[in-house]
Coordinates of C-alpha atoms and ligand atoms in Angstrom, one line a residue:
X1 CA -35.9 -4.4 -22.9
X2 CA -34.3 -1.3 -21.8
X3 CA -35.4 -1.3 -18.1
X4 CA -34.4 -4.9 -17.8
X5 CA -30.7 -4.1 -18.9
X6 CA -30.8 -0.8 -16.5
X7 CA -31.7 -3.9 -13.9
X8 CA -29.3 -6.2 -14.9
X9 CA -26.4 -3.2 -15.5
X10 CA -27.7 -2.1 -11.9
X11 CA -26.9 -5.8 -10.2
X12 CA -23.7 -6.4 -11.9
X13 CA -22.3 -2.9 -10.7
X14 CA -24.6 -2.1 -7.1
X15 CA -22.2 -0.1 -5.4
X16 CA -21.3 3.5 -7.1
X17 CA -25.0 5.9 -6.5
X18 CA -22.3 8.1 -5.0
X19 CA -19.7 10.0 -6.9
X20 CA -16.1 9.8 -5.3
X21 CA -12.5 10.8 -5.6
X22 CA -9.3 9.5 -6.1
X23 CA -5.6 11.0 -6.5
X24 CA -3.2 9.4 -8.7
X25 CA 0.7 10.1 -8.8
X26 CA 2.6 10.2 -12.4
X27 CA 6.5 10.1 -13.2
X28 CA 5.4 12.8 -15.9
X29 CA 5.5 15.2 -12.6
X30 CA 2.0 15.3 -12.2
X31 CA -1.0 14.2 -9.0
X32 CA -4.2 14.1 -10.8
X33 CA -7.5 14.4 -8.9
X34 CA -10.1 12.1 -10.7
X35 CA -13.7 11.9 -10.0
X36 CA -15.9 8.6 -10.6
X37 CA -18.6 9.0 -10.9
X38 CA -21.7 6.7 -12.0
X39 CA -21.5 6.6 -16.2
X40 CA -25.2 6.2 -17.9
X41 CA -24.6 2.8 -19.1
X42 CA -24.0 1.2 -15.2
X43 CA -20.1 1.5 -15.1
X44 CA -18.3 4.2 -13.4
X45 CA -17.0 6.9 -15.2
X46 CA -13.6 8.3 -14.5
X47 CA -12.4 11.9 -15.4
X48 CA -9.6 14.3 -14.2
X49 CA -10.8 17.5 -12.4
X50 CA -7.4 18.7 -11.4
X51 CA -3.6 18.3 -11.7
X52 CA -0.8 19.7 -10.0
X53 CA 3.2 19.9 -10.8
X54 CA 3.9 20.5 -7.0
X55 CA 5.2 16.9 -5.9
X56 CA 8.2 17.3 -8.4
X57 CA 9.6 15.3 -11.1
X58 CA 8.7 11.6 -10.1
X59 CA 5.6 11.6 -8.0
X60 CA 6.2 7.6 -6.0
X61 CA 3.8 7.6 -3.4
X62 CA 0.4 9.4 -2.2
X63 CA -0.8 9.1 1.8
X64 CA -3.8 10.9 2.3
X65 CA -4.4 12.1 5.9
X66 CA -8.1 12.4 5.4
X67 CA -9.5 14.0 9.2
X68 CA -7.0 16.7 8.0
X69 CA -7.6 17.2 4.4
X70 CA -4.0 16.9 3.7
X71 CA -2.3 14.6 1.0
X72 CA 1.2 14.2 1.7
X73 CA 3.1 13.0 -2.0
X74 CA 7.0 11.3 -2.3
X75 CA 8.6 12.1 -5.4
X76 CA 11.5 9.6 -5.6
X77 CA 13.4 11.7 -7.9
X78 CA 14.6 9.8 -11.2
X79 CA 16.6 11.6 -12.6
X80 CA 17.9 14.3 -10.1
X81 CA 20.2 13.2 -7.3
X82 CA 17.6 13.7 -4.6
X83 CA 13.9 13.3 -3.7
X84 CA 11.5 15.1 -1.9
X85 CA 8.2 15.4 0.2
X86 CA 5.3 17.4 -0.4
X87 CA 2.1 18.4 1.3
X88 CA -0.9 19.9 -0.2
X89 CA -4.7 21.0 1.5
X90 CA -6.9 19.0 -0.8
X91 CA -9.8 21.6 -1.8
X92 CA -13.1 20.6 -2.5
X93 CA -13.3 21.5 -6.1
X94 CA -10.1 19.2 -6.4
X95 CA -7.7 21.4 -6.4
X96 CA -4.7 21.2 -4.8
X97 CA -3.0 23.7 -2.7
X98 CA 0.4 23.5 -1.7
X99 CA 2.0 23.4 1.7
X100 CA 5.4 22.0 2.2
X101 CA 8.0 21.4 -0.1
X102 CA 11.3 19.8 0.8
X103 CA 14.3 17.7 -0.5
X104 CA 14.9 14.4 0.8
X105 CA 17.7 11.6 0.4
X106 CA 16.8 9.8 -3.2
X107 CA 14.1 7.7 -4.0
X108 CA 11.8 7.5 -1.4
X109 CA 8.5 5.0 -2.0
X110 CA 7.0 4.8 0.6
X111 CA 5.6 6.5 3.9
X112 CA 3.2 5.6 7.1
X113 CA 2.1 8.8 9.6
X114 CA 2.3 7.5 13.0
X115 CA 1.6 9.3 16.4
X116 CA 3.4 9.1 20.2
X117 CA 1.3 9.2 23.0
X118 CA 3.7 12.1 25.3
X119 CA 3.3 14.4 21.9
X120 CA -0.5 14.7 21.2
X121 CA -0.3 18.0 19.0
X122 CA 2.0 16.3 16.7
X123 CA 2.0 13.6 13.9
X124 CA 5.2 12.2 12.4
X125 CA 6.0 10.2 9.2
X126 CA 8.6 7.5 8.2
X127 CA 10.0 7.1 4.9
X128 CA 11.5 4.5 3.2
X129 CA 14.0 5.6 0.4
X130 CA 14.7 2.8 -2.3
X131 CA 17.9 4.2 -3.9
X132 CA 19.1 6.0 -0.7
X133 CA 19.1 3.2 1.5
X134 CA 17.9 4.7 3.9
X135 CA 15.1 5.5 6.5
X136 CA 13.9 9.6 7.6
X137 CA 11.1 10.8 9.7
X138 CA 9.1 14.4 9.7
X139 CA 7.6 15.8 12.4
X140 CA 4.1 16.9 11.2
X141 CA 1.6 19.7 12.4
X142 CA -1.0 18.0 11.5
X143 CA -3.5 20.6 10.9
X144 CA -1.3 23.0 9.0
X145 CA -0.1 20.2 7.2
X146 CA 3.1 21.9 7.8
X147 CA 6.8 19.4 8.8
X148 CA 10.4 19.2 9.1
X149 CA 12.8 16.5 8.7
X150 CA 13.4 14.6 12.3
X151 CA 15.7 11.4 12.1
X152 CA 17.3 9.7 9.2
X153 CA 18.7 6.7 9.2
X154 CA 21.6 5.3 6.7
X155 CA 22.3 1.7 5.8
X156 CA 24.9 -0.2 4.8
X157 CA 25.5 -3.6 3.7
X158 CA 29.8 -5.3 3.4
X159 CA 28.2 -7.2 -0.1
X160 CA 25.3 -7.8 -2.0
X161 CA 22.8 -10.2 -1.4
X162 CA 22.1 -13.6 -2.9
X163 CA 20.4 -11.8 -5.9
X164 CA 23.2 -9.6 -6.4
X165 CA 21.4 -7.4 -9.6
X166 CA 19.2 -6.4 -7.0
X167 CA 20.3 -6.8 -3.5
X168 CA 23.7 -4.6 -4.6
X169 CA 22.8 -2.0 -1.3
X170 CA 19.6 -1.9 1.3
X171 CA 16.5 -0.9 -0.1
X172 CA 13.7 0.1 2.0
X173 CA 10.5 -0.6 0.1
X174 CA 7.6 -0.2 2.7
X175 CA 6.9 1.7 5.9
X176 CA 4.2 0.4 8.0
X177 CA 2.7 0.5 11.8
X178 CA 2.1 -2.4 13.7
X179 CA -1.4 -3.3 15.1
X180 CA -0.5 -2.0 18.8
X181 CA 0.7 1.7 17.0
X182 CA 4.3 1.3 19.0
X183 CA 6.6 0.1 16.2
X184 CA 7.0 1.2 12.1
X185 CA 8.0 -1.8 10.1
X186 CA 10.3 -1.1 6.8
X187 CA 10.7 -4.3 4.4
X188 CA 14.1 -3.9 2.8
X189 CA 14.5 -5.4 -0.2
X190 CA 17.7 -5.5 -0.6
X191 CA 19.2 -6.6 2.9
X192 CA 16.8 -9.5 3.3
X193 CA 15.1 -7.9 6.4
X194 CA 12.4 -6.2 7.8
X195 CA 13.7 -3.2 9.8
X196 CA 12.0 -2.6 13.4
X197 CA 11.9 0.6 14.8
X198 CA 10.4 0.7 18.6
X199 CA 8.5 4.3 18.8
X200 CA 9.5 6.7 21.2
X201 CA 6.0 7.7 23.4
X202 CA 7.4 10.8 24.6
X203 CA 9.3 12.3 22.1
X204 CA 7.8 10.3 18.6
X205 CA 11.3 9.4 17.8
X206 CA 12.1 5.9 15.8
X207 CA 15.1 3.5 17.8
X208 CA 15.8 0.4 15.4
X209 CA 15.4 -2.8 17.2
X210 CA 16.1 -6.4 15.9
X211 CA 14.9 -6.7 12.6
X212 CA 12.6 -9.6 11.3
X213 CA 15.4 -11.5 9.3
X214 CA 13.8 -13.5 5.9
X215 CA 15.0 -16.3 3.7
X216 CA 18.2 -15.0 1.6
X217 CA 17.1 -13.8 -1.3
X218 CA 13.7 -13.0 -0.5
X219 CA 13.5 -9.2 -0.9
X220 CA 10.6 -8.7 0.9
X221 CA 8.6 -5.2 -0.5
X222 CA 5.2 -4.9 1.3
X223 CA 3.4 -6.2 4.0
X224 CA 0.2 -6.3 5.7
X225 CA -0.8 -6.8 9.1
X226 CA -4.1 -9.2 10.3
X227 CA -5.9 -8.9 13.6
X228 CA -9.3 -10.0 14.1
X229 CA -11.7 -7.1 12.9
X230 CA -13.0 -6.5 16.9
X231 CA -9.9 -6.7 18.4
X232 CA -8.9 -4.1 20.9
X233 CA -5.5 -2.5 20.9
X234 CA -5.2 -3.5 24.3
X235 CA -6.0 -7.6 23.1
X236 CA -3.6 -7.4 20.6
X237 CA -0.7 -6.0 22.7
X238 CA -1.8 -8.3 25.6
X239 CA -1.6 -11.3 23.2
X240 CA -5.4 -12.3 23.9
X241 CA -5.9 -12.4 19.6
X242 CA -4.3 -13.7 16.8
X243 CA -1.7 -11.2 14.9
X244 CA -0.4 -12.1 11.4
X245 CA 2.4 -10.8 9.7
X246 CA 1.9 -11.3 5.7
X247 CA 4.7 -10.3 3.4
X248 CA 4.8 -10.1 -0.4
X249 CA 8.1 -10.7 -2.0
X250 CA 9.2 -8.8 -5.2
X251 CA 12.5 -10.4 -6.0
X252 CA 10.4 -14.4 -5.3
X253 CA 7.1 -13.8 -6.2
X254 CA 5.7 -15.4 -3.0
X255 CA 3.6 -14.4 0.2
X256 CA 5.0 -15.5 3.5
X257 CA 2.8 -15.5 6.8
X258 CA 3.8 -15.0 10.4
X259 CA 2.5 -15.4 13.1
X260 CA 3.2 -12.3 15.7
X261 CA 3.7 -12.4 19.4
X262 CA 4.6 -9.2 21.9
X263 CA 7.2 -10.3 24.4
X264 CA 8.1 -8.3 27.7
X265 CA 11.5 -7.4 25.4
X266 CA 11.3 -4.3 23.2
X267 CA 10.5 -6.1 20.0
X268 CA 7.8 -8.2 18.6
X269 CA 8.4 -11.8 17.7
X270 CA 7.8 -13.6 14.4
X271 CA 7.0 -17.2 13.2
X272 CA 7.1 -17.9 10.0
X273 CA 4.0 -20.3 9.2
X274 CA 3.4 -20.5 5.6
X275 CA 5.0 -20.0 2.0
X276 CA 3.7 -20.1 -1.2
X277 CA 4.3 -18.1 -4.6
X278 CA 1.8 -16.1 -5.7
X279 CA 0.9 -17.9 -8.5
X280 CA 0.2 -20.8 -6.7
X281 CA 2.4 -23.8 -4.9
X282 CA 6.1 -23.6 -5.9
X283 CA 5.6 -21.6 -9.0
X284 CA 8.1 -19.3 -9.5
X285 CA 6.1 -17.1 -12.0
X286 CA 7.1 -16.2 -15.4
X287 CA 10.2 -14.9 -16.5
X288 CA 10.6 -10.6 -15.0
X289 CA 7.3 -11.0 -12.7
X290 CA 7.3 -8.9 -9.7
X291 CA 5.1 -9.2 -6.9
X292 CA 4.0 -5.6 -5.7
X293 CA 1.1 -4.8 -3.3
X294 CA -0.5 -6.5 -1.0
X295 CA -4.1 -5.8 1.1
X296 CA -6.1 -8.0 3.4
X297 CA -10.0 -7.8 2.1
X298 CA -12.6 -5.7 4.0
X299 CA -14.2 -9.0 4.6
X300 CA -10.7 -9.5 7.0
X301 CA -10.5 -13.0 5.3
X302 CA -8.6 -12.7 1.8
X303 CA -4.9 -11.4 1.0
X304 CA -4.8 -9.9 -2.4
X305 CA -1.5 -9.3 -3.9
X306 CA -0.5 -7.3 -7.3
X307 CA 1.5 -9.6 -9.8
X308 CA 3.6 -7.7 -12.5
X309 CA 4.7 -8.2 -16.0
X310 CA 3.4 -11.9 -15.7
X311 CA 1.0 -11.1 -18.7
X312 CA -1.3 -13.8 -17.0
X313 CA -4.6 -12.4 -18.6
X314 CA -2.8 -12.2 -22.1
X315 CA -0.7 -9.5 -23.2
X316 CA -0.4 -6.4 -21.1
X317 CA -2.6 -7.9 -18.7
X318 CA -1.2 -9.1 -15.5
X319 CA -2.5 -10.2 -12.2
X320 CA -4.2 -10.4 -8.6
X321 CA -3.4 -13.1 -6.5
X322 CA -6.0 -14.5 -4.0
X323 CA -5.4 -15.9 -0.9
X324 CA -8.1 -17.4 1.8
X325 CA -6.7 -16.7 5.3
X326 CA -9.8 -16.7 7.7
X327 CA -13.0 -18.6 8.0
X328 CA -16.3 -16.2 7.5
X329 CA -16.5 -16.2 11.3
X330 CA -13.2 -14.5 11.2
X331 CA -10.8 -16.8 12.8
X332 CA -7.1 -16.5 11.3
X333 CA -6.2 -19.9 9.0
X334 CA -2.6 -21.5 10.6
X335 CA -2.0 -22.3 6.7
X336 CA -3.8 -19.6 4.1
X337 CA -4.4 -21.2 0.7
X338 CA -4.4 -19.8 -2.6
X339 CA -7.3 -19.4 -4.5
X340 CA -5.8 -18.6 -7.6
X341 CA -5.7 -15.4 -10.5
X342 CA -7.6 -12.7 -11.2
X343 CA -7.4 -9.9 -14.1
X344 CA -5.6 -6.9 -13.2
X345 CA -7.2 -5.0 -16.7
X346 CA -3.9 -4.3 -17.6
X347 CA 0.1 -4.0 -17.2
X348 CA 2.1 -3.8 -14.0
X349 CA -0.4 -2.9 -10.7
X350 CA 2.1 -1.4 -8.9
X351 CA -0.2 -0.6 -6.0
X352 CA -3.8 -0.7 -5.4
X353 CA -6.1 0.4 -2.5
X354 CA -9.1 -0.7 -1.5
X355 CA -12.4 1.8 -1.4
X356 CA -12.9 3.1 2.3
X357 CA -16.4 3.2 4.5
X358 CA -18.7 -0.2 5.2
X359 CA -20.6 -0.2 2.4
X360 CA -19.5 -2.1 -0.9
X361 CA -15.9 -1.7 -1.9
X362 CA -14.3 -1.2 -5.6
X363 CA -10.3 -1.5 -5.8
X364 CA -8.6 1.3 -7.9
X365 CA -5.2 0.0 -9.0
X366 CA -2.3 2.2 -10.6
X367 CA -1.2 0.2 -14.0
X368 CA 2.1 2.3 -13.7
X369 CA 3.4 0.7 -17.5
X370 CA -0.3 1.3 -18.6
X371 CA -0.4 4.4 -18.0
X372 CA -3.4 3.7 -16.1
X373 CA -5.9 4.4 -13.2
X374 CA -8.4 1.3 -13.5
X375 CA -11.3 0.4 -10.9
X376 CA -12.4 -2.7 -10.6
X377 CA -15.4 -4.1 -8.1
X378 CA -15.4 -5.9 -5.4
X379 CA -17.0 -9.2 -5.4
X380 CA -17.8 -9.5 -1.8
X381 CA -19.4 -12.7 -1.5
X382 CA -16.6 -14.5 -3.6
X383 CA -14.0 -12.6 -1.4
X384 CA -12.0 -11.5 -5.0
X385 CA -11.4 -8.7 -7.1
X386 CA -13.9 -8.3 -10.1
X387 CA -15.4 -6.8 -13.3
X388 CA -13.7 -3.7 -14.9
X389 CA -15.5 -0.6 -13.3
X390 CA -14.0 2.1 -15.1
X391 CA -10.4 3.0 -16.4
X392 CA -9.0 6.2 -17.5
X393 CA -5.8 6.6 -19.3
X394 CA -3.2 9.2 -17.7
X395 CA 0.1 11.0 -18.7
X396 CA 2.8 8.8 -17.5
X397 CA 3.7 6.2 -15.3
X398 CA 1.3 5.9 -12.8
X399 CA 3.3 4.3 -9.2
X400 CA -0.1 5.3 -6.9
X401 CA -3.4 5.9 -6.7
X402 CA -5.4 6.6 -3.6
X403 CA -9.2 7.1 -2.5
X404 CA -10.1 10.5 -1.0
X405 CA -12.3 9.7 2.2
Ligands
NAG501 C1 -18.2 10.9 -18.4 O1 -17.8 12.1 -17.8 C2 -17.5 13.1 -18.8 C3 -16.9 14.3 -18.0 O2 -17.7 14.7 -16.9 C4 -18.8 13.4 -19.5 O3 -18.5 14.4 -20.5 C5 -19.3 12.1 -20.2 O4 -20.5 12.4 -20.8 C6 -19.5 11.0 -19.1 N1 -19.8 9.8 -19.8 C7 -20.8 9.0 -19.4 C8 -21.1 7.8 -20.2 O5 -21.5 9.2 -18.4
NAG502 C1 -19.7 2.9 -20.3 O1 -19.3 4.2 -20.2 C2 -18.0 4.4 -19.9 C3 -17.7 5.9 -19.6 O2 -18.0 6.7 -20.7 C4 -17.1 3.9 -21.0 O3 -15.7 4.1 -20.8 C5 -17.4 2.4 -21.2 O4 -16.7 1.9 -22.3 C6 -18.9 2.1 -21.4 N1 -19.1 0.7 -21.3 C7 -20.0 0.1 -22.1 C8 -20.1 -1.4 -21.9 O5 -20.6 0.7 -23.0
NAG503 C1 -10.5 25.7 -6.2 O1 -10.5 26.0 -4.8 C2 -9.4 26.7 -4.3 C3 -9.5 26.8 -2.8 O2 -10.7 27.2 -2.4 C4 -9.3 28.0 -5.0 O3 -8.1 28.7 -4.6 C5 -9.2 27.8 -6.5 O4 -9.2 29.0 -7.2 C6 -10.3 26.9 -7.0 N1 -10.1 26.6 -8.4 C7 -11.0 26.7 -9.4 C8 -10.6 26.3 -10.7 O5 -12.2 27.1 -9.1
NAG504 C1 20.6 15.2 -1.4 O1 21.5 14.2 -2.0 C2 22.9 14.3 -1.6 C3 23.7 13.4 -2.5 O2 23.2 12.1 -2.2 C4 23.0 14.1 -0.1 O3 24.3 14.2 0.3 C5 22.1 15.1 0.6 O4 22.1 14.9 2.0 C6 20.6 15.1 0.1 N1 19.8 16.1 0.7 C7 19.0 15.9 1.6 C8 18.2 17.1 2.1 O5 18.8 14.8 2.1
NAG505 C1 -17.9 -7.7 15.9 O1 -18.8 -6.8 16.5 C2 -20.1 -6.7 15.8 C3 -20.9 -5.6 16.5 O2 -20.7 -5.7 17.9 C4 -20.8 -8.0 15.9 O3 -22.0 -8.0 15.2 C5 -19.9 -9.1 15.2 O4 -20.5 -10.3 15.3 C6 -18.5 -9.1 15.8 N1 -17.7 -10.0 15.0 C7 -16.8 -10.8 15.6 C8 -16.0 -11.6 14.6 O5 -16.7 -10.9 16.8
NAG506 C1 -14.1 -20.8 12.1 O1 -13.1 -21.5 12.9 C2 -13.4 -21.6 14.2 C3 -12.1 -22.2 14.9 O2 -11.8 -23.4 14.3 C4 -14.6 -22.4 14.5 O3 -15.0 -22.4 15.8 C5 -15.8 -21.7 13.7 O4 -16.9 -22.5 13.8 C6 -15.4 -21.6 12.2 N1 -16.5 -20.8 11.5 C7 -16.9 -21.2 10.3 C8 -18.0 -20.4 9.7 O5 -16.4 -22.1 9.7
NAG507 C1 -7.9 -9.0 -19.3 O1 -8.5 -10.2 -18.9 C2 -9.8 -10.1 -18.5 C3 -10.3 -11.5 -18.1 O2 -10.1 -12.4 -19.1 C4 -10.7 -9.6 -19.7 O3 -12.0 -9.4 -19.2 C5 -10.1 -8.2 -20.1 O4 -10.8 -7.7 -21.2 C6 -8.6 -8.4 -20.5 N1 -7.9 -7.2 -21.1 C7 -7.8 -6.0 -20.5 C8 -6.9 -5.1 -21.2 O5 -8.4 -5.7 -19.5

């Protein structure tokens, strides 16, 4: 009996013979390091080996610069008039050991590193800042994990937007790099745009170019980009491949694909090709739902998107969205279609992040009113999110959680 529920535990859960590491931020001041590893009963076990107070008051955002052993962390400070941007050396018994300290403009959410070919010794990040409408960059040593604040960009808007409770002001939700690594992206909630900035090769400095302009009201938040998984970064600048442009709305609840070209201009082009809510069709989702994150599968052939608040699963127990957007031999769908729900294992997935490396994948999600880290598999044959591998309750709002690697 027992060594055939060891078996069965063992199929339902093959991944995890390996312990690993993840870092989760907190708005109780705190970035935990927690360790998974495999519990006795099949499931993972989740624990924290370390915390630190050195992000500030209201840890947003964790990016991990892995080849470096650096974690950079945004606190988007609350309640204080500004933010600020940390970097720590992530030690191997978890600890973290600070670098960098500085203020920022408020509420910054998001970053992306990116690199400029005429400045090899140096790295440099974008933020987006939420409340400070606004966009800064850092240069970065990258190996002392050391920076300093390089650009910053202010926005300004003559009235709100069609949803004026939200779109009073510009609010830069994401930061991201484009496929071809010469433009950041910055969805901006508030405006109705996604911001372009072309990247400087020699110097790594950000000039804005046209923006991608959305449907009023939109608020776009996150995006992710699709390329076929082979691709070159020569194919995709030369336009020999398919490049998609998905973008997850907060203020709709809806996912809207483009399709990308590169043009002989300084900007890239954008098609829009497909709309749907992420609860399916026209739905607008119930009442307070926000759409959050969004991730294209390892497979390269699902979108998954965070719902929030939506209670879908029952009470306290909101949502992934699944979309199908590629055929198994990896060519790109002209219209994705929507697969439907899965469990989130609790309330509002601000942002999850799918396990690195080739073999099989679990999604850690931060349940930031759950007060949560949660870690759920990956069912790679369906293409979906799965059964609850492990959860671990935290001190505070958790807005992040990412996978050391
Ligand atoms: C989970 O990890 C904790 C801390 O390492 C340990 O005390 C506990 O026994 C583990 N539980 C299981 C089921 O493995
Ligand atoms: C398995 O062990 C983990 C870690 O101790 C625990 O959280 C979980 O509830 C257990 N699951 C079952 C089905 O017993
Ligand atoms: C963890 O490692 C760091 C860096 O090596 C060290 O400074 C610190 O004392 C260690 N902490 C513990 C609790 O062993
Ligand atoms: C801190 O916030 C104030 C008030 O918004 C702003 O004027 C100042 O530039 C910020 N500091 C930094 C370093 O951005
Ligand atoms: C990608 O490359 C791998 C290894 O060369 C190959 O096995 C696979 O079929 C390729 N996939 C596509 C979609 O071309
Ligand atoms: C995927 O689509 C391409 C283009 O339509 C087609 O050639 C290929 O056979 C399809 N693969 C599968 C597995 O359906
Ligand atoms: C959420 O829904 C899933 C699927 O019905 C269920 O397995 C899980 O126990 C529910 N509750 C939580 C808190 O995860």
């Amino acid at each position: 009996m027992k060594s055939s529920w060891f078996t069965a535990a063992l199929c339902a859960f093959p991944a995890m013979v390996m312990a690993s590491r993840l870092y989760a931020a907190s708005y109780a001041g705190i970035v935990s390091t927690l360790s998974l590893a495999p519990a006795s009963n099949g499931t993972g076990n989740l624990s924290v080996i370390a915390e630190s107070t050195g992000c500030g008051p209201s840890p947003s955002w964790l990016m991990l610069d892995g080849p470096h052993d650096i974690l950079y962390c945004l606190d988007e400070g609350l309640n204080v008039p500004n933010g600020s941007i940390a970097s720590f050396h992530t030690n191997a018994n978890g600890s973290l050991t600070p670098i960098k300290h500085i203020e920022t403009i408020s509420g910054p959410v998001m970053s992306v590193l990116y690199s400029a070919s005429g400045v090899p010794d140096r790295e440099f990040i974008a933020v987006a800042h939420y409340d400070g409408s606004a966009v800064t960059t850092y240069s970065v040593d990258p190996i002392a994990g050391d920076f300093n604040r390089f650009q910053t960009f202010n926005f300004h808007m003559d009235g709100p937007g069609p949803n004026a409770g939200r779109q009073d002001a510009p609010h830069p939700h994401g930061a991201y790099l484009d496929p071809t690594g010469r433009f950041v992206l910055v969805p901006d909630l508030g405006a109705d745009f996604v911001r372009i900035f072309e990247i400087n090769q020699y110097t790594g400095q950000l000039k804005e170019v046209s923006p991608l302009v959305t449907k009023p009201g939109l608020g776009p938040r996150h995006l992710a980009f699709w390329t076929p998984k082979n691709a070159s970064g020569a194919q995709v600048a030369n336009g020999e491949v398919d490049v998609y442009c998905y973008l997850v709305s907060e203020l709709m609840n809806s996912l809207t694909g483009y399709k990308v070209a590169y043009s002989e201009s300084e900007s890239m082009e954008f098609t829009s090709v497909y709309e749907e809510s992420t609860f399916g069709g026209q739905k607008p989702g119930p009442d307070g739902s926000k759409a959050s994150e969004i991730a294209i599968s390892p497979t390269n052939n699902h979108v998954i998107i965070s719902n929030r608040l939506d209670s879908t699963f029952g009470p306290k127990n909101d949502s992934f969205a699944i979309f199908s957007i590629a055929n198994a031999s990896g060519t790109a769908f002209t219209k994705p279609s929507f697969l439907g729900l899965e469990p989130a294992y609790g309330v509002n997935p601000r942002q999850f992040e799918i396990s690195p490396g080739k073999q099989q994948h679990l999604v850690a999600v931060a349940l930031q009113d759950g007060e949560e880290v949660v870690v759920t598999t990956w069912d790679e044959k369906e293409g979906r999110t799965g059964a609850l591998y492990a959860k671990k309750a935290m001190k505070g709002q958790i807005p992040a959680v990412v996978w050391d690697h």
